[in-house]
Coordinates of C-alpha atoms in Angstrom, one line a residue:
X1 CA 0.0 0.0 0.0
X2 CA 1.3 3.4 -1.0
X3 CA 1.7 5.8 2.0
X4 CA -0.1 9.1 1.1
X5 CA 1.3 11.0 4.1
X6 CA -0.7 13.4 6.3
X7 CA -3.9 14.7 4.8
X8 CA -3.6 18.2 3.3
X9 CA -5.8 21.0 4.5
X10 CA -8.3 22.2 1.8
X11 CA -6.7 25.0 -0.2
X12 CA -8.0 28.0 -2.0
X13 CA -5.9 29.3 -4.8
X14 CA -8.6 31.3 -6.6
X15 CA -9.0 30.6 -10.3
X16 CA -11.1 32.5 -12.7
X17 CA -10.9 29.9 -15.5
X18 CA -14.6 29.1 -15.4
X19 CA -15.8 32.7 -14.9
X20 CA -17.8 34.2 -17.8
X21 CA -16.2 37.1 -19.7
X22 CA -18.7 39.7 -18.5
X23 CA -18.2 38.7 -14.8
X24 CA -14.5 38.6 -15.3
X25 CA -14.6 42.2 -16.7
X26 CA -16.5 43.3 -13.6
X27 CA -13.9 41.7 -11.3
X28 CA -11.1 43.5 -13.1
X29 CA -13.0 46.8 -12.8
X30 CA -13.5 46.2 -9.0
X31 CA -9.8 45.5 -8.8
X32 CA -9.1 48.9 -10.4
X33 CA -11.6 50.7 -8.1
X34 CA -10.5 49.2 -4.8
X35 CA -6.7 48.7 -5.2
X36 CA -4.5 51.3 -3.6
X37 CA -1.0 51.3 -5.0
X38 CA 2.2 52.3 -3.3
X39 CA 2.3 55.8 -4.8
X40 CA -1.2 56.5 -3.6
X41 CA -0.4 55.2 -0.1
X42 CA 2.6 57.6 0.1
X43 CA 0.5 60.5 -1.1
X44 CA -2.2 59.8 1.5
X45 CA 0.5 59.4 4.3
X46 CA 2.1 62.7 3.4
X47 CA -1.3 64.5 3.6
X48 CA -2.0 62.7 6.8
X49 CA 1.2 64.1 8.4
X50 CA 0.1 67.6 7.5
X51 CA -3.4 67.1 8.9
X52 CA -2.1 65.7 12.2
X53 CA 0.1 68.8 12.5
X54 CA -2.8 71.1 11.6
X55 CA -5.0 69.5 14.3
X56 CA -2.6 70.6 17.0
X57 CA -2.7 74.3 16.0
X58 CA -5.0 76.8 17.6
X59 CA -7.0 77.0 14.3
X60 CA -7.3 73.2 14.2
X61 CA -8.2 71.0 11.3
X62 CA -10.5 68.1 10.4
X63 CA -8.6 65.7 12.8
X64 CA -9.4 66.9 16.3
X65 CA -6.1 65.9 18.0
X66 CA -7.5 66.2 21.5
X67 CA -5.0 66.6 24.4
X68 CA -6.0 64.2 27.1
X69 CA -4.0 65.5 30.1
X70 CA -2.3 62.1 30.4
X71 CA 1.1 63.7 30.9
X72 CA 3.4 60.7 31.6
X73 CA 4.4 57.5 30.0
X74 CA 4.2 54.4 32.3
X75 CA 7.6 53.0 33.4
X76 CA 6.3 49.5 34.2
X77 CA 7.1 50.1 37.9
X78 CA 3.8 51.8 38.9
X79 CA 2.3 50.3 42.0
X80 CA -1.0 50.4 44.0
X81 CA -4.6 49.3 43.7
X82 CA -7.0 51.2 41.5
X83 CA -10.5 50.7 40.2
X84 CA -11.5 50.9 36.6
X85 CA -15.0 51.3 35.1
X86 CA -15.6 50.5 31.5
X87 CA -18.9 51.7 30.1
X88 CA -19.7 50.3 26.7
X89 CA -22.8 49.8 24.6
X90 CA -23.7 46.3 26.0
X91 CA -22.0 45.8 29.3
X92 CA -20.6 47.6 32.3
X93 CA -17.3 46.2 33.5
X94 CA -15.9 47.0 37.0
X95 CA -12.3 46.0 37.6
X96 CA -9.9 46.2 40.6
X97 CA -6.3 46.3 39.3
X98 CA -3.3 45.8 41.5
X99 CA -0.1 47.0 39.9
X100 CA 2.6 44.7 41.2
X101 CA 6.2 45.5 42.3
X102 CA 7.5 43.4 39.3
X103 CA 8.0 45.4 36.1
X104 CA 4.9 45.4 33.9
X105 CA 3.0 42.9 36.1
X106 CA -0.6 43.3 37.4
X107 CA -3.4 41.4 39.0
X108 CA -7.0 42.0 38.0
X109 CA -10.4 41.0 39.4
X110 CA -13.5 42.0 37.5
X111 CA -17.2 41.7 37.2
X112 CA -19.5 42.4 34.2
X113 CA -23.0 43.8 34.5
X114 CA -25.5 43.9 31.7
X115 CA -26.5 47.4 30.6
X116 CA -30.3 47.2 30.5
X117 CA -31.8 48.4 27.2
X118 CA -34.4 50.5 28.9
X119 CA -31.7 52.6 30.6
X120 CA -30.2 53.6 27.3
X121 CA -33.2 55.8 26.5
X122 CA -34.4 56.4 30.0
X123 CA -33.7 59.0 32.7
X124 CA -30.3 60.4 33.4
X125 CA -30.5 59.8 37.2
X126 CA -31.6 56.2 36.7
X127 CA -28.5 55.5 34.5
X128 CA -26.0 56.9 37.1
X129 CA -27.8 55.2 40.0
X130 CA -27.6 51.8 38.2
X131 CA -23.9 52.3 37.5
X132 CA -23.3 53.3 41.2
X133 CA -25.3 50.2 42.4
X134 CA -23.0 48.0 40.3
X135 CA -19.9 49.6 41.7
X136 CA -21.3 49.4 45.3
X137 CA -22.0 45.6 44.8
X138 CA -18.5 45.1 43.5
X139 CA -16.8 46.9 46.3
X140 CA -18.9 45.3 49.0
X141 CA -18.4 41.8 47.6
X142 CA -14.6 42.1 47.3
X143 CA -14.0 44.2 50.4
X144 CA -16.5 42.7 52.8
X145 CA -16.0 43.8 56.4
X146 CA -12.9 45.8 55.4
X147 CA -12.5 49.5 56.3
X148 CA -11.2 51.1 53.1
X149 CA -9.9 54.5 52.4
X150 CA -10.9 56.3 49.2
X151 CA -10.3 54.2 46.1
X152 CA -9.1 56.1 43.0
X153 CA -10.8 55.2 39.7
X154 CA -10.2 55.5 36.0
X155 CA -13.4 55.6 34.0
X156 CA -13.4 54.5 30.3
X157 CA -16.3 56.5 28.9
X158 CA -16.2 55.7 25.2
X159 CA -18.4 58.5 24.0
X160 CA -17.3 61.8 22.4
X161 CA -16.5 64.3 25.2
X162 CA -14.8 67.7 25.4
X163 CA -12.1 67.5 28.1
X164 CA -10.4 70.6 29.5
X165 CA -9.3 68.5 32.5
X166 CA -8.5 64.8 33.0
X167 CA -11.1 64.4 35.7
X168 CA -14.0 66.0 33.9
X169 CA -15.7 65.6 30.5
X170 CA -18.6 67.3 28.8
X171 CA -20.6 64.8 26.7
X172 CA -20.9 66.0 23.1
X173 CA -23.4 63.4 21.9
X174 CA -24.6 59.9 22.7
X175 CA -23.6 57.0 20.5
X176 CA -23.9 53.2 20.7
X177 CA -27.7 53.3 20.9
X178 CA -27.9 55.6 24.0
X179 CA -30.2 58.6 23.8
X180 CA -30.8 59.9 27.4
X181 CA -32.2 63.5 27.7
X182 CA -30.4 66.1 29.7
X183 CA -26.8 64.7 29.6
X184 CA -25.5 66.0 26.3
X185 CA -23.6 69.3 27.0
X186 CA -23.2 68.3 30.7
X187 CA -20.1 67.3 32.6
X188 CA -20.7 63.6 33.3
X189 CA -18.3 63.4 36.3
X190 CA -20.5 65.3 38.9
X191 CA -23.5 63.3 37.8
X192 CA -21.6 60.0 38.4
X193 CA -20.0 61.1 41.6
X194 CA -23.3 62.4 43.1
X195 CA -24.7 58.9 42.6
X196 CA -21.7 57.3 44.4
X197 CA -21.9 59.8 47.2
X198 CA -25.5 59.0 47.9
X199 CA -24.5 55.4 48.5
X200 CA -21.5 56.3 50.6
X201 CA -19.1 54.4 48.2
X202 CA -15.6 55.7 48.9
X203 CA -14.5 56.3 45.3
X204 CA -12.8 59.3 43.7
X205 CA -12.9 59.5 39.9
X206 CA -9.3 60.5 39.1
X207 CA -9.3 60.1 35.3
X208 CA -11.9 60.0 32.6
X209 CA -10.5 58.4 29.4
X210 CA -11.4 56.9 26.1
X211 CA -10.4 53.3 25.1
X212 CA -7.7 54.4 22.6
X213 CA -5.7 56.2 25.2
X214 CA -6.2 53.3 27.5
X215 CA -4.9 50.9 24.8
X216 CA -1.7 53.0 24.4
X217 CA -0.9 53.3 28.1
X218 CA -1.7 49.7 29.0
X219 CA 0.4 48.4 26.1
X220 CA 3.3 50.8 27.0
X221 CA 3.2 49.5 30.6
X222 CA 4.2 46.0 29.6
X223 CA 6.3 46.9 26.5
X224 CA 8.9 49.6 26.5
X225 CA 8.9 49.8 22.7
X226 CA 5.2 50.7 22.5
X227 CA 4.7 54.2 21.0
X228 CA 1.2 54.2 19.4
X229 CA -2.2 52.8 20.4
X230 CA -4.8 52.1 17.7
X231 CA -8.4 50.8 17.5
X232 CA -9.5 49.0 14.4
X233 CA -13.0 47.9 15.2
X234 CA -16.5 49.1 14.6
X235 CA -14.8 52.5 14.5
X236 CA -11.2 53.5 14.2
X237 CA -8.8 55.8 16.2
X238 CA -5.2 56.2 17.3
X239 CA -3.3 57.8 20.2
X240 CA 0.4 58.7 20.7
X241 CA 2.5 61.0 22.9
X242 CA 3.4 64.5 21.6
X243 CA 5.7 67.0 23.3
X244 CA 3.7 69.9 24.9
X245 CA 6.0 72.3 23.0
X246 CA 4.7 70.9 19.7
X247 CA 1.0 71.6 20.6
X248 CA 0.4 75.3 19.7
X249 CA -3.2 75.1 21.0
X250 CA -1.9 74.5 24.5
X251 CA 0.4 77.6 24.5
X252 CA -1.8 79.5 27.0
X253 CA -1.5 76.6 29.5
X254 CA 2.3 77.4 29.9
X255 CA 3.2 73.7 30.1
X256 CA 6.8 72.5 30.2
X257 CA 7.5 72.1 26.4
X258 CA 9.5 68.9 27.0
X259 CA 6.7 67.1 28.9
X260 CA 4.8 64.4 27.1
X261 CA 1.0 64.7 26.4
X262 CA -1.0 61.8 25.1
X263 CA -3.0 62.9 22.1
X264 CA -6.4 61.3 21.2
X265 CA -6.3 61.8 17.5
X266 CA -9.9 60.9 16.6
X267 CA -8.5 60.2 13.1
X268 CA -11.7 58.8 11.7
X269 CA -12.2 62.4 10.5
X270 CA -9.1 62.5 8.3
X271 CA -9.8 63.9 4.8
X272 CA -13.3 65.0 5.5
X273 CA -12.6 67.5 2.7
X274 CA -12.1 64.6 0.2
X275 CA -8.7 65.7 -1.1
X276 CA -6.8 62.5 -1.2
X277 CA -8.7 59.3 -0.2
X278 CA -9.5 57.2 -3.2
X279 CA -13.3 57.1 -2.7
X280 CA -15.5 55.0 -5.1
X281 CA -19.2 55.8 -5.9
X282 CA -20.0 53.2 -3.2
X283 CA -18.1 55.1 -0.6
X284 CA -19.9 58.3 -1.6
X285 CA -23.3 56.5 -1.1
X286 CA -22.2 55.2 2.3
X287 CA -21.4 58.8 3.3
X288 CA -24.5 60.4 1.9
X289 CA -26.8 57.8 3.6
X290 CA -25.1 58.0 7.0
X291 CA -26.5 60.0 9.9
X292 CA -23.6 62.6 9.5
X293 CA -22.7 63.1 5.9
X294 CA -19.4 64.7 5.3
X295 CA -17.9 63.5 8.6
X296 CA -15.6 60.6 9.5
X297 CA -14.4 60.1 5.9
X298 CA -11.4 57.9 6.8
X299 CA -13.5 55.8 9.2
X300 CA -16.1 55.1 6.6
X301 CA -13.5 53.4 4.4
X302 CA -11.7 51.3 7.0
X303 CA -14.0 50.6 10.0
X304 CA -15.9 47.4 10.6
X305 CA -19.2 49.2 10.7
X306 CA -18.9 50.1 7.0
X307 CA -17.0 47.3 5.3
X308 CA -20.1 45.1 5.0
X309 CA -22.2 48.0 3.7
X310 CA -19.7 48.8 1.0
X311 CA -19.7 45.1 0.0
X312 CA -23.5 45.0 -0.1
X313 CA -23.8 48.2 -2.2
X314 CA -21.4 46.7 -4.8
X315 CA -23.4 43.5 -5.1
X316 CA -26.7 45.3 -5.4
X317 CA -25.3 47.5 -8.1
X318 CA -23.9 44.5 -10.1
X319 CA -27.2 42.7 -9.8
X320 CA -29.7 45.5 -10.5
X321 CA -27.8 48.0 -12.6
X322 CA -25.2 45.9 -14.4
X323 CA -27.3 42.7 -14.3
X324 CA -24.2 40.4 -14.4
X325 CA -24.8 38.4 -11.2
X326 CA -27.7 36.9 -9.2
X327 CA -30.0 37.0 -12.2
X328 CA -33.6 35.9 -11.3
X329 CA -32.8 35.9 -7.6
X330 CA -34.8 37.6 -4.8
X331 CA -32.3 40.0 -3.4
X332 CA -34.8 41.8 -1.1
X333 CA -32.7 40.8 2.0
X334 CA -29.5 42.1 0.4
X335 CA -31.2 45.4 -0.4
X336 CA -31.6 46.2 3.3
X337 CA -29.0 48.7 4.5
X338 CA -26.4 47.5 7.0
X339 CA -27.7 43.9 6.9
X340 CA -24.1 42.7 6.5
X341 CA -21.2 43.5 8.8
X342 CA -17.5 42.9 8.6
X343 CA -17.9 39.4 10.1
X344 CA -19.8 38.4 7.0
X345 CA -16.8 39.3 4.8
X346 CA -14.5 37.5 7.3
X347 CA -16.4 34.3 6.8
X348 CA -16.1 34.6 3.0
X349 CA -12.4 35.2 3.2
X350 CA -12.0 32.2 5.5
X351 CA -13.8 29.8 3.1
X352 CA -11.0 27.2 2.6
X353 CA -12.7 25.2 -0.2
X354 CA -11.9 25.3 -3.9
X355 CA -15.6 25.3 -4.8
X356 CA -16.3 28.1 -2.2
X357 CA -19.1 25.9 -0.7
X358 CA -19.1 27.8 2.6
X359 CA -19.7 31.1 0.7
X360 CA -22.5 29.5 -1.2
X361 CA -24.1 28.3 2.1
X362 CA -23.6 31.6 3.8
X363 CA -25.5 33.4 1.0
X364 CA -28.2 30.8 1.0
X365 CA -28.7 30.7 4.8
X366 CA -28.4 34.5 5.5
X367 CA -29.9 36.1 2.4
X368 CA -31.9 33.3 0.7
X369 CA -29.7 33.8 -2.4
X370 CA -28.4 30.8 -4.4
X371 CA -25.0 31.7 -5.9
X372 CA -23.2 30.0 -8.8
X373 CA -19.5 29.1 -8.7
X374 CA -18.5 32.1 -10.9
X375 CA -20.6 34.4 -8.7
X376 CA -18.8 33.0 -5.6
X377 CA -15.5 33.8 -7.2
X378 CA -16.5 37.4 -7.7
X379 CA -17.9 37.6 -4.2
X380 CA -14.7 36.2 -2.7
X381 CA -12.5 38.6 -4.8
X382 CA -14.7 41.6 -3.7
X383 CA -14.3 40.7 0.0
X384 CA -10.6 40.4 -0.4
X385 CA -10.4 43.8 -2.2
X386 CA -12.5 45.6 0.5
X387 CA -10.6 44.0 3.4
X388 CA -7.2 44.7 1.8
X389 CA -8.0 48.3 1.0
X390 CA -9.1 48.9 4.7
X391 CA -5.9 47.4 6.0
X392 CA -3.7 49.3 3.6
X393 CA -5.4 52.7 4.3
X394 CA -5.2 52.0 8.1
X395 CA -1.4 51.8 7.7
X396 CA -1.3 55.3 6.3
X397 CA -2.3 56.7 9.7
X398 CA 0.3 54.6 11.5
X399 CA 3.0 55.6 9.0
X400 CA 2.0 59.3 9.3
X401 CA 2.5 59.3 13.1
X402 CA 5.8 57.6 12.7
X403 CA 6.9 60.1 10.1
X404 CA 5.7 63.1 12.1
X405 CA 7.6 61.9 15.2
X406 CA 10.6 60.5 13.3
X407 CA 10.0 57.1 14.7
X408 CA 12.0 54.5 12.8
X409 CA 11.4 51.5 15.0
X410 CA 8.6 50.8 17.6
X411 CA 5.6 48.6 18.5
X412 CA 2.0 49.7 17.9
X413 CA -0.6 48.3 20.2
X414 CA -3.9 47.6 18.4
X415 CA -7.3 46.4 19.5
X416 CA -10.7 46.1 18.0
X417 CA -12.7 43.4 16.2
X418 CA -11.3 44.1 12.7
X419 CA -7.7 43.9 13.9
X420 CA -8.3 40.8 16.1
X421 CA -10.7 38.8 13.9
X422 CA -10.5 39.9 10.2
X423 CA -8.4 37.5 8.2
X424 CA -5.0 38.8 7.0
X425 CA -5.7 42.3 8.3
X426 CA -2.3 42.5 10.2
X427 CA -0.3 41.0 7.3
X428 CA -1.8 43.3 4.7
X429 CA -1.2 46.3 7.0
X430 CA 2.4 45.3 7.5
X431 CA 2.9 45.0 3.8
X432 CA 1.5 48.5 3.2
X433 CA 3.8 49.9 5.9
X434 CA 6.8 48.3 4.2
X435 CA 5.8 50.0 0.9
X436 CA 5.1 53.4 2.5
X437 CA 8.3 53.5 4.5
X438 CA 10.6 51.8 1.9
X439 CA 11.8 49.0 4.0
X440 CA 14.1 46.7 2.1
X441 CA 12.9 43.2 1.2
X442 CA 13.7 40.6 3.7
X443 CA 14.2 43.1 6.5
X444 CA 12.1 42.4 9.6
X445 CA 9.4 45.0 10.2
X446 CA 10.9 47.7 12.4
X447 CA 7.4 49.0 13.1
X448 CA 5.3 46.1 14.4
X449 CA 1.6 46.3 14.9
X450 CA 0.6 43.8 17.6
X451 CA -2.3 42.9 19.9
X452 CA -2.7 45.4 22.7
X453 CA -3.2 45.0 26.4
X454 CA -6.6 45.6 28.1
X455 CA -7.0 49.4 27.5
X456 CA -10.4 50.0 29.0
X457 CA -9.5 48.2 32.2
X458 CA -5.8 48.1 33.0
X459 CA -5.2 51.3 30.9
X460 CA -7.8 53.2 32.9
X461 CA -6.3 52.1 36.2
X462 CA -2.8 53.0 35.1
X463 CA -3.9 56.5 34.0
X464 CA -5.4 57.1 37.4
X465 CA -2.0 56.0 38.9
X466 CA 0.0 58.2 36.6
X467 CA -2.3 61.2 37.3
X468 CA -1.9 60.8 41.1
X469 CA 1.9 60.5 40.8
X470 CA 2.3 63.7 38.7
X471 CA 0.1 65.7 41.1
X472 CA 2.2 64.5 44.0
X473 CA 5.3 65.6 42.0
X474 CA 3.8 69.1 41.6
X475 CA 2.3 68.9 38.2
X476 CA -1.5 69.5 38.4
X477 CA -2.0 70.9 34.9
X478 CA -5.3 69.8 33.5
X479 CA -6.6 68.4 36.8
X480 CA -9.7 70.0 38.2
X481 CA -9.7 68.6 41.7
X482 CA -6.0 68.0 42.4
X483 CA -6.5 68.9 46.1
X484 CA -8.3 65.5 46.6
X485 CA -5.2 63.5 45.8
X486 CA -3.3 62.2 48.9
X487 CA 0.2 63.5 49.6
X488 CA 3.1 61.2 48.6
X489 CA 4.1 59.0 51.4

């Protein structure tokens, strides 16, 4: 008997031999539309550098470049016990983080609480009372019969806020399905602290942060080479440390020009003026039909919320207007806006079979559409093109920060569903960085994008620790209630 060896995994090489000429022509046209070549990547990156710089001026630009009043980088030797609160769209997470004596080490205990749907559109007081109840339960459970002094907390509040101080934040607008009257335009910190005070919970909110800053700080705590934090998920964002002397809009604050300041870029707004991003007609439709047309131009081309919608719009166009695919099929489910998300594209790209049977089944089960093999080939290629474009454009932002700061080698901490779950996102982004920054072939990537630490938990606690430490050292810039911090022992 002949030994056949270990069984090979199914492979997908992608062949268009059996694809009709008209469908093949559409595939080539999609490749033309969605491919971003090296020259374009470099043009986008150069414009990105200018826009990052403009955002730091008093006049500002389309990228907000918000100073966060996080004015120190972690050393890895921070110590103490801190609470962290992470308020997202689905859950509330309360953590107690003990920063250990060993460099970059920490212990964490945490509890998750469901965020009831009715609270998202209810009364402001009910929301803060529910959050305070959850924190009270957590503290009483983990510190039963203990007499505890005031615990310092970092609060990851991932909604758009205006921050003149690290321990305050005025809500600009609700997102993630929240719509509670009377909170927009208000400082959320007193609302939160009043609810805690009513219950006698001994907590001081020391830092209000967003998840991207948390990602940067948590990753830098465990990795000395970490210089940038990024989110590639439902939305997109980045954070990095700037020198105060390079932030003209902070001139009036008279900060030491050599001190670091963590900047929350909010770079989803890059190129709102549509000067350089290679938008297709499909991208224009996504923007026009969005709740805020003309805003978040970059985000609408790379973030998970929009990838499935771009994909859906192309398929509807090819079926209804060009009539080259899905003939005679009922595409009513496909015509529903935002019916597909980035996980749908992920599943298509992960289909390992030569005949793309998993893609066929996916369309049948989710959309009641029966696809032919050539249609599956086009669908697969379209998913690859959209996913690849997103990864390559994302790298323009990373490269721009590196060029602005003259960073030749570093680690970038990344989080978010697209980075963590979308097939080949990391490899495609790395290849784009190689092209933009002209790394020679065969050289290891000097700028390495890797999975981050827990930004909304550990990052929030660390920022509370860093804030207390700098106040004790005499730097209370951007802190509203610095007198409530204990003196250094």
